[in-house]
Amino acid sequence: EDIVVGHSLENDLHSIRTIHNQVVDTAVLFRSNEKRKHALRHLTSVLLNRKIQQNHGNHGHCSVEDAVASLSLAIRRGQEGPSFRLKSKSEAQKNIIHLLEEVKINRSGCET
């Protein structure tokens, strides 16, 4: 059986009145700790360093571009595991503090 990969697939599957047993939904895969779904545009920008959904004006999203982005996110998650995700604000702050401490240590040659 085929595997369907996409973002917020429940909307697409519902609209075509289909149930599929093997689904990789990047909206669910990359959900935050607060169970919040992130926009595909945001996930792609932060995790893949790529801009999507640009310059489509009133025509909506390009379905091919969205499909490629979802598949790229799912593949990277499969390759890199659970560490390939958006970092929480507290994790990001810890990383910044850690980097600043490293700079301070490296500049002085010892901890102060």
JSON list of C-alpha atoms in Angstrom, two decimals:
[
{"chain": "A", "resi": 1, "resn": "GLU", "atom": "CA", "xyz": [0.00, 0.00, 0.00]},
{"chain": "A", "resi": 2, "resn": "ASP", "atom": "CA", "xyz": [1.20, 3.51, -0.81]},
{"chain": "A", "resi": 3, "resn": "ILE", "atom": "CA", "xyz": [2.20, 5.99, 1.88]},
{"chain": "A", "resi": 4, "resn": "VAL", "atom": "CA", "xyz": [0.57, 9.41, 1.64]},
{"chain": "A", "resi": 5, "resn": "VAL", "atom": "CA", "xyz": [2.85, 12.27, 2.75]},
{"chain": "A", "resi": 6, "resn": "GLY", "atom": "CA", "xyz": [1.61, 15.84, 3.21]},
{"chain": "A", "resi": 7, "resn": "HIS", "atom": "CA", "xyz": [0.79, 18.66, 5.59]},
{"chain": "A", "resi": 8, "resn": "SER", "atom": "CA", "xyz": [-2.54, 18.79, 7.46]},
{"chain": "A", "resi": 9, "resn": "LEU", "atom": "CA", "xyz": [-3.75, 15.87, 5.41]},
{"chain": "A", "resi": 10, "resn": "GLU", "atom": "CA", "xyz": [-6.99, 15.52, 7.34]},
{"chain": "A", "resi": 11, "resn": "ASN", "atom": "CA", "xyz": [-8.38, 18.46, 5.35]},
{"chain": "A", "resi": 12, "resn": "ASP", "atom": "CA", "xyz": [-7.37, 17.00, 1.98]},
{"chain": "A", "resi": 13, "resn": "LEU", "atom": "CA", "xyz": [-8.51, 13.47, 2.79]},
{"chain": "A", "resi": 14, "resn": "HIS", "atom": "CA", "xyz": [-11.81, 14.74, 4.18]},
{"chain": "A", "resi": 15, "resn": "SER", "atom": "CA", "xyz": [-12.51, 16.84, 1.09]},
{"chain": "A", "resi": 16, "resn": "ILE", "atom": "CA", "xyz": [-12.08, 13.83, -1.20]},
{"chain": "A", "resi": 17, "resn": "ARG", "atom": "CA", "xyz": [-13.90, 11.57, 1.26]},
{"chain": "A", "resi": 18, "resn": "THR", "atom": "CA", "xyz": [-10.98, 9.18, 1.63]},
{"chain": "A", "resi": 19, "resn": "ILE", "atom": "CA", "xyz": [-9.52, 7.23, 4.52]},
{"chain": "A", "resi": 20, "resn": "HIS", "atom": "CA", "xyz": [-5.94, 6.04, 4.15]},
{"chain": "A", "resi": 21, "resn": "ASN", "atom": "CA", "xyz": [-4.12, 3.80, 6.63]},
{"chain": "A", "resi": 22, "resn": "GLN", "atom": "CA", "xyz": [-0.53, 4.83, 5.93]},
{"chain": "A", "resi": 23, "resn": "VAL", "atom": "CA", "xyz": [-0.10, 8.57, 6.31]},
{"chain": "A", "resi": 24, "resn": "VAL", "atom": "CA", "xyz": [2.84, 10.80, 7.24]},
{"chain": "A", "resi": 25, "resn": "ASP", "atom": "CA", "xyz": [1.40, 14.18, 8.18]},
{"chain": "A", "resi": 26, "resn": "THR", "atom": "CA", "xyz": [4.09, 16.78, 8.78]},
{"chain": "A", "resi": 27, "resn": "ALA", "atom": "CA", "xyz": [1.63, 18.96, 10.70]},
{"chain": "A", "resi": 28, "resn": "VAL", "atom": "CA", "xyz": [1.36, 16.16, 13.26]},
{"chain": "A", "resi": 29, "resn": "LEU", "atom": "CA", "xyz": [4.99, 15.01, 12.99]},
{"chain": "A", "resi": 30, "resn": "PHE", "atom": "CA", "xyz": [6.32, 18.48, 13.85]},
{"chain": "A", "resi": 31, "resn": "ARG", "atom": "CA", "xyz": [3.63, 19.51, 16.34]},
{"chain": "A", "resi": 32, "resn": "SER", "atom": "CA", "xyz": [4.88, 21.57, 19.29]},
{"chain": "A", "resi": 33, "resn": "ASN", "atom": "CA", "xyz": [4.82, 20.40, 22.90]},
{"chain": "A", "resi": 34, "resn": "GLU", "atom": "CA", "xyz": [1.65, 22.46, 23.29]},
{"chain": "A", "resi": 35, "resn": "LYS", "atom": "CA", "xyz": [0.13, 20.39, 20.44]},
{"chain": "A", "resi": 36, "resn": "ARG", "atom": "CA", "xyz": [0.17, 23.44, 18.18]},
{"chain": "A", "resi": 37, "resn": "LYS", "atom": "CA", "xyz": [0.45, 22.84, 14.44]},
{"chain": "A", "resi": 38, "resn": "HIS", "atom": "CA", "xyz": [3.05, 24.90, 12.63]},
{"chain": "A", "resi": 39, "resn": "ALA", "atom": "CA", "xyz": [2.55, 26.25, 9.14]},
{"chain": "A", "resi": 40, "resn": "LEU", "atom": "CA", "xyz": [4.33, 24.35, 6.37]},
{"chain": "A", "resi": 41, "resn": "ARG", "atom": "CA", "xyz": [5.90, 27.64, 5.27]},
{"chain": "A", "resi": 42, "resn": "HIS", "atom": "CA", "xyz": [7.40, 28.12, 8.77]},
{"chain": "A", "resi": 43, "resn": "LEU", "atom": "CA", "xyz": [8.68, 24.54, 9.08]},
{"chain": "A", "resi": 44, "resn": "THR", "atom": "CA", "xyz": [10.28, 24.69, 5.65]},
{"chain": "A", "resi": 45, "resn": "SER", "atom": "CA", "xyz": [11.85, 28.06, 6.31]},
{"chain": "A", "resi": 46, "resn": "VAL", "atom": "CA", "xyz": [13.35, 27.15, 9.69]},
{"chain": "A", "resi": 47, "resn": "LEU", "atom": "CA", "xyz": [14.23, 23.48, 9.20]},
{"chain": "A", "resi": 48, "resn": "LEU", "atom": "CA", "xyz": [15.13, 23.37, 5.51]},
{"chain": "A", "resi": 49, "resn": "ASN", "atom": "CA", "xyz": [16.25, 26.99, 5.09]},
{"chain": "A", "resi": 50, "resn": "ARG", "atom": "CA", "xyz": [14.00, 27.27, 2.06]},
{"chain": "A", "resi": 51, "resn": "LYS", "atom": "CA", "xyz": [11.21, 29.72, 1.21]},
{"chain": "A", "resi": 52, "resn": "ILE", "atom": "CA", "xyz": [7.93, 28.38, -0.14]},
{"chain": "A", "resi": 53, "resn": "GLN", "atom": "CA", "xyz": [4.49, 29.80, -0.87]},
{"chain": "A", "resi": 54, "resn": "GLN", "atom": "CA", "xyz": [5.95, 33.02, -2.26]},
{"chain": "A", "resi": 55, "resn": "ASN", "atom": "CA", "xyz": [4.57, 35.07, -5.15]},
{"chain": "A", "resi": 56, "resn": "HIS", "atom": "CA", "xyz": [1.44, 33.03, -5.76]},
{"chain": "A", "resi": 57, "resn": "GLY", "atom": "CA", "xyz": [-0.79, 36.06, -5.21]},
{"chain": "A", "resi": 58, "resn": "ASN", "atom": "CA", "xyz": [-4.47, 35.21, -5.09]},
{"chain": "A", "resi": 59, "resn": "HIS", "atom": "CA", "xyz": [-3.89, 31.78, -6.60]},
{"chain": "A", "resi": 60, "resn": "GLY", "atom": "CA", "xyz": [-3.20, 30.09, -3.26]},
{"chain": "A", "resi": 61, "resn": "HIS", "atom": "CA", "xyz": [-0.43, 27.58, -2.73]},
{"chain": "A", "resi": 62, "resn": "CYS", "atom": "CA", "xyz": [1.40, 25.60, -5.35]},
{"chain": "A", "resi": 63, "resn": "SER", "atom": "CA", "xyz": [0.45, 22.00, -4.56]},
{"chain": "A", "resi": 64, "resn": "VAL", "atom": "CA", "xyz": [3.66, 20.61, -6.06]},
{"chain": "A", "resi": 65, "resn": "GLU", "atom": "CA", "xyz": [5.80, 22.99, -3.99]},
{"chain": "A", "resi": 66, "resn": "ASP", "atom": "CA", "xyz": [3.88, 22.05, -0.82]},
{"chain": "A", "resi": 67, "resn": "ALA", "atom": "CA", "xyz": [4.19, 18.32, -1.60]},
{"chain": "A", "resi": 68, "resn": "VAL", "atom": "CA", "xyz": [7.94, 18.59, -2.18]},
{"chain": "A", "resi": 69, "resn": "ALA", "atom": "CA", "xyz": [8.39, 20.54, 1.07]},
{"chain": "A", "resi": 70, "resn": "SER", "atom": "CA", "xyz": [6.34, 18.01, 3.06]},
{"chain": "A", "resi": 71, "resn": "LEU", "atom": "CA", "xyz": [8.24, 15.08, 1.60]},
{"chain": "A", "resi": 72, "resn": "SER", "atom": "CA", "xyz": [11.60, 16.79, 2.25]},
{"chain": "A", "resi": 73, "resn": "LEU", "atom": "CA", "xyz": [10.64, 17.39, 5.89]},
{"chain": "A", "resi": 74, "resn": "ALA", "atom": "CA", "xyz": [9.45, 13.80, 6.35]},
{"chain": "A", "resi": 75, "resn": "ILE", "atom": "CA", "xyz": [12.61, 12.35, 4.78]},
{"chain": "A", "resi": 76, "resn": "ARG", "atom": "CA", "xyz": [14.92, 14.51, 6.91]},
{"chain": "A", "resi": 77, "resn": "ARG", "atom": "CA", "xyz": [12.98, 13.53, 10.03]},
{"chain": "A", "resi": 78, "resn": "GLY", "atom": "CA", "xyz": [13.37, 9.88, 9.06]},
{"chain": "A", "resi": 79, "resn": "GLN", "atom": "CA", "xyz": [17.11, 10.31, 8.50]},
{"chain": "A", "resi": 80, "resn": "GLU", "atom": "CA", "xyz": [17.93, 12.48, 11.52]},
{"chain": "A", "resi": 81, "resn": "GLY", "atom": "CA", "xyz": [15.31, 11.26, 13.98]},
{"chain": "A", "resi": 82, "resn": "PRO", "atom": "CA", "xyz": [13.42, 13.21, 16.64]},
{"chain": "A", "resi": 83, "resn": "SER", "atom": "CA", "xyz": [16.21, 15.80, 17.01]},
{"chain": "A", "resi": 84, "resn": "PHE", "atom": "CA", "xyz": [15.18, 17.21, 13.61]},
{"chain": "A", "resi": 85, "resn": "ARG", "atom": "CA", "xyz": [12.45, 19.50, 14.90]},
{"chain": "A", "resi": 86, "resn": "LEU", "atom": "CA", "xyz": [11.71, 23.08, 15.83]},
{"chain": "A", "resi": 87, "resn": "LYS", "atom": "CA", "xyz": [13.36, 24.09, 19.06]},
{"chain": "A", "resi": 88, "resn": "SER", "atom": "CA", "xyz": [11.24, 25.56, 21.85]},
{"chain": "A", "resi": 89, "resn": "LYS", "atom": "CA", "xyz": [11.91, 29.13, 22.97]},
{"chain": "A", "resi": 90, "resn": "SER", "atom": "CA", "xyz": [13.49, 27.90, 26.20]},
{"chain": "A", "resi": 91, "resn": "GLU", "atom": "CA", "xyz": [15.80, 25.55, 24.25]},
{"chain": "A", "resi": 92, "resn": "ALA", "atom": "CA", "xyz": [16.77, 28.37, 21.92]},
{"chain": "A", "resi": 93, "resn": "GLN", "atom": "CA", "xyz": [17.52, 30.63, 24.89]},
{"chain": "A", "resi": 94, "resn": "LYS", "atom": "CA", "xyz": [19.66, 27.90, 26.50]},
{"chain": "A", "resi": 95, "resn": "ASN", "atom": "CA", "xyz": [21.57, 27.52, 23.23]},
{"chain": "A", "resi": 96, "resn": "ILE", "atom": "CA", "xyz": [22.22, 31.26, 23.05]},
{"chain": "A", "resi": 97, "resn": "ILE", "atom": "CA", "xyz": [23.42, 31.37, 26.66]},
{"chain": "A", "resi": 98, "resn": "HIS", "atom": "CA", "xyz": [25.65, 28.34, 26.05]},
{"chain": "A", "resi": 99, "resn": "LEU", "atom": "CA", "xyz": [27.16, 29.98, 22.95]},
{"chain": "A", "resi": 100, "resn": "LEU", "atom": "CA", "xyz": [27.80, 33.21, 24.85]},
{"chain": "A", "resi": 101, "resn": "GLU", "atom": "CA", "xyz": [29.51, 31.27, 27.63]},
{"chain": "A", "resi": 102, "resn": "GLU", "atom": "CA", "xyz": [31.71, 29.49, 25.07]},
{"chain": "A", "resi": 103, "resn": "VAL", "atom": "CA", "xyz": [32.70, 32.80, 23.50]},
{"chain": "A", "resi": 104, "resn": "LYS", "atom": "CA", "xyz": [33.52, 34.20, 26.94]},
{"chain": "A", "resi": 105, "resn": "ILE", "atom": "CA", "xyz": [35.68, 31.15, 27.76]},
{"chain": "A", "resi": 106, "resn": "ASN", "atom": "CA", "xyz": [37.44, 31.15, 24.39]},
{"chain": "A", "resi": 107, "resn": "ARG", "atom": "CA", "xyz": [38.24, 34.85, 24.48]},
{"chain": "A", "resi": 108, "resn": "SER", "atom": "CA", "xyz": [39.77, 34.78, 27.95]},
{"chain": "A", "resi": 109, "resn": "GLY", "atom": "CA", "xyz": [41.32, 31.35, 27.72]},
{"chain": "A", "resi": 110, "resn": "CYS", "atom": "CA", "xyz": [39.71, 30.38, 31.00]},
{"chain": "A", "resi": 111, "resn": "GLU", "atom": "CA", "xyz": [36.37, 30.56, 32.75]},
{"chain": "A", "resi": 112, "resn": "THR", "atom": "CA", "xyz": [35.57, 33.77, 34.63]}
]
